[in-house]
XYZ file of C-alpha atoms in Angstrom:
724
model
C 0.000 0.000 0.000
C 1.385 3.400 -1.002
C 1.372 5.703 2.010
C 2.315 9.382 2.047
C 4.359 10.206 5.176
C 2.790 13.001 7.191
C 4.427 15.381 9.643
C 1.946 15.061 12.486
C 3.789 17.696 14.512
C 3.126 20.211 11.725
C -0.539 19.207 11.722
C -0.632 19.646 15.510
C 0.629 23.208 15.057
C -2.041 23.963 12.436
C -4.758 22.481 14.660
C -3.633 24.503 17.677
C -3.565 27.671 15.586
C -7.075 26.876 14.339
C -8.424 26.264 17.857
C -6.903 29.477 19.154
C -7.911 31.512 16.099
C -11.537 30.446 16.513
C -11.376 30.740 20.331
C -12.436 27.141 20.752
C -10.247 26.820 23.853
C -9.470 28.876 26.914
C -6.335 30.938 26.457
C -5.350 34.265 27.984
C -3.587 35.317 24.784
C -6.959 35.754 23.061
C -7.452 39.120 24.695
C -4.581 40.531 22.673
C -5.883 39.345 19.323
C -9.629 39.795 19.492
C -9.745 43.140 17.733
C -9.274 43.656 14.027
C -5.828 44.803 12.920
C -5.371 48.482 12.232
C -4.018 47.746 8.777
C -4.582 44.451 6.994
C -1.335 42.638 6.204
C -0.263 41.986 2.671
C -1.680 38.702 1.457
C 1.152 37.919 -0.928
C 3.016 35.765 1.584
C 2.027 32.763 3.735
C 2.598 34.730 6.926
C -0.198 37.112 5.954
C -2.883 34.651 7.068
C -3.320 35.885 10.609
C -5.363 34.630 13.520
C -5.896 38.213 14.715
C -9.037 38.664 12.618
C -11.399 36.736 14.887
C -13.559 39.761 15.631
C -13.955 40.524 11.929
C -14.892 36.926 11.152
C -17.428 37.022 13.970
C -19.046 40.162 12.554
C -19.179 38.610 9.083
C -20.900 35.504 10.465
C -23.440 37.648 12.292
C -24.194 39.743 9.193
C -24.573 36.554 7.156
C -27.090 35.141 9.649
C -29.126 38.334 9.669
C -29.275 38.444 5.876
C -30.185 34.766 5.628
C -32.977 35.372 8.154
C -34.286 38.310 6.108
C -33.491 40.947 8.755
C -31.988 43.414 6.288
C -32.371 46.466 8.528
C -30.306 44.891 11.323
C -27.692 43.765 8.822
C -27.433 47.282 7.374
C -27.026 48.693 10.891
C -24.133 46.294 11.538
C -22.570 47.179 8.204
C -22.906 50.869 8.964
C -21.086 50.345 12.278
C -18.341 47.952 11.197
C -18.014 48.106 7.406
C -19.447 51.367 6.016
C -17.509 50.910 2.763
C -20.084 48.261 1.762
C -22.878 50.849 1.837
C -20.740 53.258 -0.202
C -20.688 50.752 -3.050
C -23.978 51.474 -4.856
C -23.933 48.084 -6.568
C -24.102 46.307 -3.199
C -26.385 48.889 -1.625
C -28.888 48.472 -4.470
C -29.038 44.707 -3.909
C -29.460 45.160 -0.173
C -32.276 47.679 -0.620
C -33.985 45.513 -3.217
C -33.955 42.575 -0.784
C -35.162 44.881 2.007
C -38.094 45.915 -0.193
C -39.020 42.247 -0.787
C -38.740 41.383 2.933
C -41.038 44.280 3.889
C -43.638 43.053 1.403
C -43.206 39.482 2.627
C -44.387 40.449 6.118
C -47.797 41.286 4.639
C -49.055 43.949 7.048
C -50.373 47.334 5.919
C -47.683 49.123 7.904
C -44.919 47.065 6.292
C -46.423 47.684 2.863
C -46.203 51.432 3.493
C -42.578 50.955 4.604
C -41.900 49.078 1.354
C -43.231 52.031 -0.662
C -41.017 54.427 1.315
C -38.080 52.100 0.660
C -38.801 52.320 -3.071
C -38.984 56.091 -3.105
C -36.145 56.991 -0.749
C -33.619 54.179 -1.129
C -34.140 51.753 -3.999
C -34.950 54.198 -6.805
C -31.977 56.529 -6.143
C -29.607 53.530 -6.019
C -30.990 52.125 -9.266
C -29.902 55.211 -11.189
C -26.151 54.711 -10.742
C -25.639 51.171 -9.353
C -24.847 49.368 -12.617
C -26.286 49.411 -16.172
C -28.894 46.717 -15.562
C -30.012 48.090 -12.201
C -32.840 50.296 -13.493
C -34.383 47.397 -15.429
C -34.144 45.259 -12.293
C -35.801 48.064 -10.346
C -38.778 48.178 -12.710
C -39.012 44.391 -12.686
C -39.118 44.090 -8.889
C -42.130 46.476 -8.822
C -44.190 43.520 -10.068
C -43.940 42.093 -6.553
C -46.749 44.484 -5.651
C -49.242 42.572 -7.785
C -47.941 38.990 -7.782
C -48.297 36.921 -4.632
C -45.213 35.360 -3.049
C -46.828 31.911 -3.266
C -47.298 32.145 -7.036
C -44.455 30.017 -8.435
C -45.372 30.905 -12.025
C -45.188 34.682 -11.625
C -42.505 36.772 -13.391
C -41.033 37.652 -9.983
C -41.025 34.166 -8.451
C -37.235 34.311 -8.266
C -37.409 37.655 -6.430
C -39.721 36.134 -3.829
C -37.528 33.071 -3.432
C -35.732 32.809 -0.094
C -32.719 31.626 -2.051
C -32.097 35.304 -2.789
C -31.365 35.796 0.901
C -28.529 33.277 0.792
C -27.160 34.751 -2.428
C -26.939 38.277 -1.044
C -25.570 36.952 2.266
C -22.847 35.035 0.447
C -21.954 37.987 -1.765
C -21.650 40.415 1.150
C -19.573 37.845 3.077
C -17.206 37.456 0.127
C -16.645 41.205 -0.164
C -16.231 41.662 3.589
C -13.651 38.857 3.836
C -11.572 40.381 1.060
C -11.669 43.960 2.335
C -11.101 43.065 6.000
C -8.608 40.291 5.182
C -10.741 38.171 7.507
C -9.881 34.835 5.944
C -10.519 31.518 7.608
C -7.643 30.044 9.665
C -4.952 28.313 7.639
C -6.090 24.844 8.652
C -9.646 25.480 7.420
C -8.444 26.598 4.003
C -5.895 23.786 3.797
C -8.519 21.162 4.549
C -10.989 22.644 2.054
C -8.320 22.760 -0.635
C -7.112 19.195 -0.028
C -10.642 17.787 0.036
C -11.616 19.603 -3.171
C -8.537 18.184 -4.922
C -9.268 14.733 -3.486
C -12.854 14.759 -4.730
C -11.834 16.023 -8.154
C -9.025 13.484 -8.453
C -11.255 10.552 -7.514
C -13.953 11.717 -9.930
C -11.577 12.178 -12.873
C -9.759 8.904 -12.259
C -12.950 6.933 -11.631
C -11.779 5.892 -8.168
C -13.956 5.312 -5.126
C -12.823 7.516 -2.250
C -12.281 5.702 1.077
C -13.357 8.853 2.960
C -16.311 9.896 0.816
C -18.720 9.658 3.767
C -16.660 12.297 5.580
C -15.806 14.590 2.682
C -19.379 14.756 1.378
C -20.639 15.943 4.747
C -17.717 18.238 5.515
C -17.317 20.137 2.235
C -20.640 21.417 0.920
C -21.462 21.689 -2.774
C -22.585 25.326 -2.844
C -20.237 28.302 -2.908
C -20.726 31.938 -2.066
C -21.216 34.149 -5.148
C -18.027 35.743 -6.482
C -17.359 39.411 -5.867
C -17.574 41.573 -8.987
C -14.582 43.855 -9.590
C -15.262 47.548 -9.948
C -15.493 48.986 -13.442
C -12.145 50.774 -13.057
C -10.427 47.405 -12.685
C -11.659 46.100 -16.023
C -8.864 48.034 -17.693
C -6.226 46.362 -15.536
C -3.077 45.240 -17.364
C -3.122 41.657 -18.617
C -2.190 39.057 -16.019
C 0.432 36.371 -16.353
C -1.130 33.341 -18.025
C 0.652 31.102 -15.526
C -1.250 32.831 -12.686
C -4.555 32.641 -14.535
C -4.258 28.926 -15.232
C -2.946 28.142 -11.744
C -5.894 29.904 -10.110
C -8.473 28.500 -12.532
C -7.440 24.882 -11.964
C -6.741 25.223 -8.238
C -10.290 26.304 -7.372
C -12.147 25.068 -10.477
C -12.914 28.375 -12.212
C -13.355 29.216 -15.865
C -10.564 31.255 -17.345
C -12.768 34.360 -17.320
C -13.683 33.657 -13.703
C -10.000 33.486 -12.801
C -9.340 36.766 -14.616
C -12.216 38.479 -12.773
C -10.953 37.117 -9.473
C -7.480 38.488 -10.145
C -9.002 41.844 -11.111
C -10.901 41.979 -7.834
C -7.668 41.157 -5.971
C -5.803 43.798 -8.020
C -3.530 41.185 -9.522
C -2.514 39.536 -6.243
C -2.577 35.805 -7.009
C -2.471 34.650 -3.396
C -5.221 37.013 -2.282
C -7.374 35.918 -5.210
C -6.747 32.294 -4.238
C -7.782 32.933 -0.629
C -10.883 34.827 -1.783
C -11.960 31.913 -3.954
C -11.094 29.262 -1.377
C -13.143 30.984 1.337
C -16.143 31.033 -1.004
C -16.333 27.276 -0.547
C -18.664 26.301 2.280
C -18.029 23.629 4.894
C -19.882 22.260 7.901
C -18.390 24.233 10.796
C -19.961 22.043 13.479
C -18.557 18.867 11.961
C -15.123 20.442 11.543
C -15.078 21.459 15.209
C -15.968 17.911 16.242
C -13.207 16.443 14.078
C -10.686 18.876 15.529
C -11.762 18.154 19.104
C -11.502 14.405 18.548
C -8.017 14.808 17.079
C -6.904 17.034 19.967
C -7.991 14.462 22.536
C -6.221 11.678 20.688
C -2.977 13.633 20.373
C -2.981 14.827 23.971
C -3.463 18.449 22.964
C -6.672 18.674 25.007
C -8.085 16.741 27.922
C -10.933 14.404 27.138
C -12.963 15.582 30.114
C -14.045 12.065 30.996
C -13.906 10.754 34.587
C -10.797 8.723 35.282
C -9.787 6.326 37.985
C -6.747 8.568 38.327
C -8.997 11.461 39.348
C -10.460 9.670 42.312
C -13.597 8.623 40.450
C -14.796 5.063 40.907
C -15.040 3.569 37.462
C -18.137 1.497 36.714
C -15.887 -0.966 34.922
C -14.133 -3.804 36.699
C -10.719 -2.766 38.019
C -7.810 -5.048 37.250
C -5.189 -6.218 39.669
C -1.728 -4.848 38.995
C 0.675 -7.758 38.683
C 3.848 -5.656 38.636
C 3.482 -2.750 41.075
C 7.042 -1.586 40.587
C 6.483 -0.459 37.016
C 5.372 3.103 36.364
C 5.148 5.633 33.537
C 7.530 8.559 33.367
C 5.266 11.124 31.748
C 6.834 14.551 31.801
C 5.579 15.808 28.472
C 6.709 19.372 28.696
C 4.397 20.004 25.783
C 3.776 23.534 24.637
C 0.272 22.681 23.455
C -2.338 24.794 25.190
C -5.715 23.311 24.466
C -8.498 21.007 25.959
C -11.329 18.379 25.514
C -12.499 16.309 22.570
C -15.207 14.430 20.719
C -16.155 12.983 17.387
C -18.639 11.356 15.091
C -20.165 7.927 15.388
C -20.062 4.980 13.092
C -21.159 1.382 13.284
C -19.574 -0.541 16.081
C -18.590 2.546 18.052
C -19.423 3.425 21.608
C -20.249 6.945 22.727
C -19.881 8.142 26.300
C -21.509 11.393 27.316
C -20.616 12.882 30.676
C -19.626 16.073 32.456
C -16.025 17.015 33.102
C -14.763 15.999 36.532
C -11.656 17.690 37.773
C -10.646 15.497 40.688
C -10.979 15.878 44.431
C -14.056 15.012 46.438
C -17.316 14.093 44.706
C -18.933 17.210 46.042
C -16.383 19.454 44.473
C -16.625 17.556 41.252
C -20.346 18.149 41.006
C -19.865 21.822 41.836
C -17.323 22.337 39.111
C -19.365 20.314 36.657
C -22.434 22.440 37.213
C -20.399 25.580 36.590
C -18.814 24.189 33.480
C -22.045 22.878 31.994
C -20.266 21.087 29.226
C -21.355 17.711 27.906
C -18.473 15.959 26.304
C -19.118 13.164 23.863
C -16.061 11.016 23.245
C -15.915 8.498 20.493
C -13.958 5.313 20.491
C -14.342 2.052 18.662
C -13.442 -1.567 19.169
C -11.927 -3.013 16.014
C -13.725 -5.976 14.485
C -12.027 -9.313 14.944
C -12.042 -10.045 11.229
C -10.139 -6.917 10.221
C -7.297 -8.465 8.253
C -5.490 -5.149 7.778
C -5.091 -4.695 11.510
C -1.661 -5.158 13.014
C -3.030 -7.437 15.730
C -4.539 -10.878 15.718
C -8.205 -11.628 15.899
C -8.297 -11.950 19.648
C -6.083 -9.023 20.529
C -8.887 -6.534 21.057
C -10.027 -8.235 24.220
C -8.459 -5.979 26.848
C -9.350 -8.113 29.864
C -6.009 -9.926 29.668
C -3.929 -6.740 29.708
C -1.865 -5.738 32.705
C -1.637 -2.080 33.539
C 1.367 -0.450 35.242
C 0.961 2.004 38.089
C 1.540 5.718 37.977
C 1.943 8.536 40.427
C -1.313 10.380 40.965
C 0.654 13.633 41.049
C 2.096 12.928 37.596
C -1.330 12.137 36.145
C -2.892 15.300 37.533
C 0.066 17.480 36.616
C -0.033 16.333 33.019
C -3.786 16.845 32.702
C -3.533 20.317 34.237
C -1.344 21.413 31.301
C -4.253 21.001 28.917
C -6.726 23.785 28.323
C -10.477 23.376 28.279
C -12.591 23.152 25.146
C -14.973 26.103 24.978
C -16.648 25.618 21.636
C -17.934 28.665 19.777
C -19.240 30.362 22.908
C -18.210 33.840 21.803
C -20.211 33.277 18.630
C -23.282 32.464 20.727
C -22.694 35.416 23.033
C -22.354 37.793 20.076
C -25.588 36.559 18.588
C -27.655 36.734 21.762
C -26.152 39.943 23.077
C -24.517 38.321 26.111
C -21.355 40.095 27.141
C -18.133 38.296 26.349
C -16.704 39.651 29.603
C -19.405 37.822 31.559
C -18.588 34.567 29.815
C -14.862 35.054 30.388
C -15.497 35.728 34.078
C -17.462 32.492 34.450
C -14.788 30.489 32.642
C -12.130 32.168 34.766
C -13.923 31.084 37.930
C -14.094 27.527 36.653
C -10.382 27.597 35.918
C -9.646 28.737 39.492
C -11.652 25.858 40.940
C -9.892 23.500 38.544
C -6.488 24.711 39.705
C -7.486 24.268 43.353
C -8.518 20.680 42.691
C -5.329 20.028 40.733
C -3.205 21.401 43.581
C -4.812 18.998 46.024
C -4.192 16.120 43.644
C -0.548 17.038 43.147
C 0.020 16.818 46.878
C -0.787 13.117 46.793
C 2.343 11.002 46.573
C 0.806 7.551 46.560
C 0.610 5.448 43.404
C -2.641 4.553 41.737
C -3.859 1.805 39.468
C -4.928 2.751 35.956
C -8.078 0.968 34.893
C -7.717 -0.620 31.460
C -11.505 -0.499 31.030
C -11.669 3.237 31.717
C -11.557 5.307 28.528
C -9.669 8.188 30.120
C -7.012 5.846 31.483
C -6.627 4.255 28.072
C -5.828 7.673 26.649
C -3.325 8.310 29.444
C -1.583 5.017 28.676
C -1.397 5.709 24.946
C -0.248 9.299 25.394
C 2.333 8.172 27.934
C 3.838 5.724 25.452
C 3.822 8.394 22.731
C 5.615 10.917 24.924
C 8.258 8.465 26.078
C 8.947 7.521 22.467
C 9.223 11.119 21.312
C 11.826 11.672 24.045
C 13.875 8.734 22.793
C 13.256 6.591 25.901
C 12.949 3.430 23.847
C 14.054 0.958 26.527
C 11.436 2.280 28.931
C 8.754 2.081 26.237
C 9.575 -1.551 25.442
C 9.492 -2.395 29.135
C 6.148 -0.702 29.687
C 4.540 -2.234 26.599
C 5.749 -5.716 27.505
C 4.382 -5.238 31.010
C 1.022 -4.279 29.564
C 0.844 -6.861 26.781
C 3.653 -9.409 26.278
C 2.266 -10.293 22.842
C 2.207 -6.764 21.446
C 5.635 -6.798 19.835
C 5.092 -10.350 18.602
C 2.309 -8.887 16.473
C 4.226 -5.633 15.713
C 7.859 -6.638 15.134
C 8.643 -3.602 12.977
C 7.790 -1.254 15.835
C 10.064 -3.258 18.125
C 12.850 -3.014 15.544
C 12.480 0.761 15.366
C 12.469 1.136 19.145
C 15.581 -1.020 19.414
C 17.173 1.149 16.733
C 16.558 4.160 18.959
C 17.998 2.336 21.956
C 21.058 1.268 19.913
C 21.723 4.804 18.638
C 21.268 6.255 22.110
C 23.903 3.888 23.483
C 26.242 4.696 20.611
C 25.820 8.409 21.291
C 26.680 7.896 24.961
C 29.797 5.920 24.014
C 28.592 2.584 25.393
C 29.439 0.529 22.314
C 29.426 -2.834 24.078
C 25.851 -2.374 25.287
C 24.845 -1.144 21.833
C 26.247 -4.296 20.259
C 24.349 -6.418 22.761
C 21.118 -4.717 21.680
C 21.994 -5.338 18.044
C 22.831 -9.001 18.636
C 19.873 -9.721 20.911
C 17.142 -7.861 19.056
C 18.024 -6.108 15.796
C 19.750 -9.115 14.248
C 17.014 -11.677 14.970
C 14.286 -9.278 13.857
C 16.062 -8.540 10.583
C 16.649 -12.246 10.029
C 12.902 -12.858 10.180
C 12.058 -9.933 7.870
C 14.258 -9.310 4.840
C 12.966 -5.712 4.521
C 14.778 -4.851 7.765
C 18.238 -5.986 6.591
C 19.071 -2.730 4.830
C 18.097 -0.468 7.765
C 20.028 -2.822 10.065
C 23.196 -2.372 8.008
C 22.765 1.382 7.953
C 22.127 1.429 11.688
C 25.409 -0.389 12.340
C 27.242 2.314 10.365
C 26.709 4.593 13.362
C 29.478 2.626 15.092
C 31.981 3.868 12.511
C 31.080 7.527 12.811
C 29.717 8.083 16.314
C 28.561 11.603 17.001
C 26.163 13.452 19.258
C 23.529 13.712 16.536
C 23.396 10.000 15.756
C 20.020 9.583 17.434
C 18.478 12.717 15.936
C 19.639 11.893 12.421
C 18.967 8.191 12.670
C 15.203 8.122 13.280
C 12.321 10.616 13.171
C 11.150 10.060 16.745
C 7.856 11.891 16.350
C 6.883 9.707 13.389
C 7.773 6.606 15.374
C 5.820 7.922 18.379
C 2.732 8.400 16.210
C 3.032 4.911 14.686
C 3.309 3.415 18.157
C 0.394 5.517 19.393
C -1.866 4.241 16.611
C -0.892 0.613 17.193
C -1.237 0.695 20.994
C -4.439 2.700 20.742
C -5.925 0.098 18.435
C -4.816 -2.614 20.866
C -6.755 -0.846 23.632
C -9.816 -0.340 21.446
C -9.175 3.339 20.661
C -9.601 4.069 16.977
C -7.473 6.764 15.391
C -9.344 10.049 14.802
C -11.150 10.517 11.534
C -9.149 13.659 10.822
C -5.997 11.549 10.534
C -7.736 9.376 7.947
C -8.792 12.463 6.002
C -5.264 13.886 6.020
C -3.699 10.618 4.896
C -6.080 10.236 1.973
C -6.083 13.867 0.830
C -2.322 14.391 1.041
C -1.835 11.192 -0.928
C -4.162 12.324 -3.717
C -2.560 15.789 -3.635
C 0.749 14.115 -4.499
C -0.830 12.013 -7.222
C -2.737 14.939 -8.711
C 0.354 17.098 -9.166
C 2.248 14.162 -10.602
C -0.424 14.105 -13.283
C -0.182 17.886 -13.662
C 3.602 17.562 -13.949
C 4.202 20.717 -11.963
C 4.479 21.950 -8.413
C 1.500 23.291 -6.490
C 1.680 27.095 -6.508
C -0.160 27.325 -3.186
C 1.260 24.510 -1.061
C 3.574 26.878 0.808
C 0.764 29.338 1.533
C -1.372 26.561 3.030
C 1.521 24.810 4.827
C 1.015 21.665 2.767
C 4.752 21.489 2.213
C 5.238 21.449 5.999
C 2.747 18.601 6.368
C 4.756 16.585 3.849
C 8.140 17.546 5.293
C 8.965 14.263 7.001
C 12.706 13.774 7.212
C 13.169 10.024 6.880
C 16.877 9.256 6.534
C 17.999 6.191 4.621
C 18.964 4.637 7.940
C 15.349 3.910 8.797
C 13.459 4.591 5.583
C 12.380 1.007 4.979
C 11.347 0.391 8.561
C 9.373 3.609 8.913
C 7.670 3.140 5.552
C 6.656 -0.405 6.442
C 5.371 0.680 9.848
C 3.308 3.505 8.361
C 1.739 1.118 5.876
C 1.002 -1.410 8.611
C -0.546 1.215 10.879
C -3.100 2.372 8.305
C -6.535 1.293 9.377
C -9.136 -0.079 7.034
C -10.994 3.226 6.818
C -7.942 5.199 5.784
C -6.706 3.073 2.935
C -5.205 5.057 0.108
C -6.142 5.213 -3.518
C -3.085 4.814 -5.698
C -2.573 5.668 -9.323
C 0.717 4.810 -10.934
C 2.508 7.610 -12.693
C 5.853 7.617 -14.448
C 5.942 11.380 -14.828
C 8.219 13.743 -12.958
C 7.271 17.016 -11.314
C 9.207 20.191 -12.081
C 9.777 23.252 -9.937
C 8.079 26.593 -10.545
C 9.881 28.821 -13.006
C 10.995 25.983 -15.211
C 10.303 26.684 -18.861
C 10.413 23.026 -19.815
C 8.353 20.048 -18.749
C 9.487 16.451 -19.175
C 6.745 14.170 -20.398
C 6.794 10.647 -19.032
C 8.192 7.750 -21.010
C 8.279 9.416 -24.427
C 10.825 12.002 -23.285
C 9.144 14.720 -25.346
C 10.135 18.150 -24.058
C 7.233 20.622 -24.016
C 7.718 24.340 -23.835
C 5.810 25.971 -20.977
C 4.291 28.555 -23.319
C 3.000 25.775 -25.554
C 1.379 24.075 -22.548
C -0.306 27.297 -21.468
C -1.489 28.030 -25.017
C -3.178 24.620 -25.324
C -4.696 24.971 -21.850
C -6.056 28.420 -22.720
C -7.440 27.714 -26.203
C -8.887 24.292 -25.438
C -9.806 24.893 -21.771
C -7.978 21.720 -20.795
C -6.299 20.678 -17.554
C -2.543 20.859 -17.591
C -2.030 17.080 -17.729
C -4.328 16.696 -20.750
C -2.579 19.551 -22.543
C 0.824 17.930 -21.976
C -0.350 14.540 -23.216
C -1.764 16.133 -26.373
C 1.476 18.003 -26.984
C 3.393 14.774 -26.530
C 1.390 13.256 -29.389
C 2.330 16.134 -31.728
C 5.979 16.638 -30.787
C 5.237 19.600 -28.527
C 3.744 21.794 -31.277
C 0.825 23.799 -29.845
C -0.406 25.077 -33.226
C -0.633 21.533 -34.563
C -2.597 20.384 -31.531
C -5.106 23.232 -31.877
C -5.483 22.679 -35.621
C -6.094 18.961 -35.144
C -8.721 19.555 -32.468
C -10.656 22.140 -34.509
C -10.238 20.198 -37.724
C-alpha cells in the first residue's frame, strides 16, 4: 500500500492555531488578538494569514445570519457600524435595498407595505440610477412584486420572492467583507478545504472510489458563495500572467474568465485571489469542530474531560489487579500545546460516552465544578472488528481483559492533565448573537479555571501510586499518550518495558515497531559511548528481527554504520522520533480499542491524492507553501530507517484510511521551469506551448501535456487537429 508520510507535529501546530484563532479553547492570549488589525497585512506571503481577525470573522458571520434570516435592517445597521464601505458601493447597496423591499412586502401587514413604498422612493430608486447598467431594469421588474403573490411560483417575480435570494446576497456580502477586512478563515480550514476539493476532483476524474467519501461529502458542501464583482475601473487592468490565470483557474475550479475576474478583484494579487476563492467554498463548521476536538484528545493536545480512575472517580468498569506494582510511567511531556477536551462522530460498532467534566478531588467538588462548566463531552472510540485483516493485531487481541496495567503517580497524572486547556466551543459566537457580554462569559470560565487549579493542587500533593483501569476510557488515553511521549523523548528501553508489562504479545504482532524502538535504543547507546551495550542490543534484538524480515536488513546495516562515525547527533539523524511515536500511538491505541481520529484518515487520503494529482499535472503546487502543505509533507526520513518507517506507516493504516493509488511515471518540475518532461516518451514541451493549449482548449494541464506529446510539442498543430 502506497502511504504518504505526514508530519503530524506540523498538523498539531495547524490544529492549535485553528483552535486558538476560533477561540475554541481557553487561552489568555486571546485578549490581545480579538480586535481587528489596524491595517490588513499583505496577502502575498504565507505569513499574511493571521489569527488576529477573529472579531472581523465574527461580525461577518453575524451579518450573514441576519441576511439569511431576512433581517436586512439589522444587517445594514451592523454594516454601517463595522463596514461602512459596503454601503458606499452602490452596486451592493442596491441589492441590499432591493432585498429589504421584498422582505417588507413578505411580512404582509399594511404598515410594512407602506414601509416598502417608502423604501422604493427613498432608497431603492436613487440607487438604481447609478448602481450598474442593468439596475434600473431590475428596479422596474421588482415592482411587479406588488401585484404577484409570493406563493405564485409561475409569476414573473417568483425568483425575487424566493428565499434563495437571501442566501445569495448573504454570500456575496460575506465574500466582499472577507476580502476587504482580510478576515480569511484560519490556515487549517483553508488547507482542509483545498485538499478535500482536490481529493474529490481526483477521484472523480480517475474513476476511483474515495475511502473517505462519507466524511468529505458531509464536511465540504457543494454550494459556494457568489463571487465578488470587480469595480469597473479594474476592467482596464493590465493583462495578467497566463501562468497565474491557469494556476488559479485549476486550483479552485474556475473558468478562465472567472480566474481573470478574481485576479481583477484582488488587483492582480494571485495569493489574495486564491484565498478569496477558497473561502467562497462552504463547509460544515460544526462537523469540523468535532473532528478537531476528537483529534486534539487523541494527540494529547486537550483533555478528554471524561472521569478517570486517576482522578479519584470510581469507574463502573471492573478494576484489574496490577501484577507488577514496581512499574510506572515517566510522563513529563513538557508540551507547549495549550488546548483542551475532545469528541467525534459515530459509526457502526462505536461506543459513545456522554458525561460532564470531573476535575478530581471530592465528589462534592466535582459536582460543583461540573455544574459551573455545563459542558457535555461526547467522546468516540471504537473496538476493532475481529475479522479486520489489515489490523496489526490478531483476531483476539482486542479483548483488553487480559492486559496488565502499570501504576503511575497520581501527582504525575494530575500534573499532566492540568497542562491542557479546556474546550470552549464557539461560545463567543453564541454570546455575540444573543447579546450576552463576552466579559461575563470570560469571568465564568475564569472562575471555573480557578476551581480547577485548586482541585489540581490537592491532587498534586498526593504522593501515593494509583492503578490505571484498562476499562476506563480516560485511562486508556493516558496510557497511549504516555507511550507516545516516552517515544518522542527517545526513551525506547522504557517504552519496550512498559509495553511488555502491559501486553507481552504486542511486539510479537508488531515486530517492525520493536525493531524501530531497538534502533533508537542502539543509537542512544552509541551516542553515549557505550558501544558494548549497543552491540548487545543489536545481537539480541536487531539481528534476529532482521533475520525474520528481509525488509529490515538494509536499515540494520545502515544502523550499524553509526558505530563507525559516532557523534552526538546519531540519534536525531537516525530516526524521526515523532513519526515513530505516532506509529506506536496508533498501534497501541488500536490494541486498547481506541480508533485513530477521523481527521488523521482524512489527512492521509487527501495528502496522498494531492501528491498524485500534481504528478499528473507535472508541476508543483503554486499554493502549497501558503497553506503549509509542504510542511505537512516535510517528514525527514533518513535512509537509515526509511524502509522500517515506511513499512510501519503502511502497517498502521486502518481499514478506513486506505489510500487510492494511481501509478505515474511522470516527474514534477519546480516553478519557473520553462520546460516540462513528459513521461516515457521524453518529449520536451515548452511551458508557453502548454499554457497556449490549456487556454485555447480549456484543458487541464495534464491533458494539454499529453496532447502536446502526441504532436511533438507543437501547440499550433494540436489546436489545428482539435478544430479540424
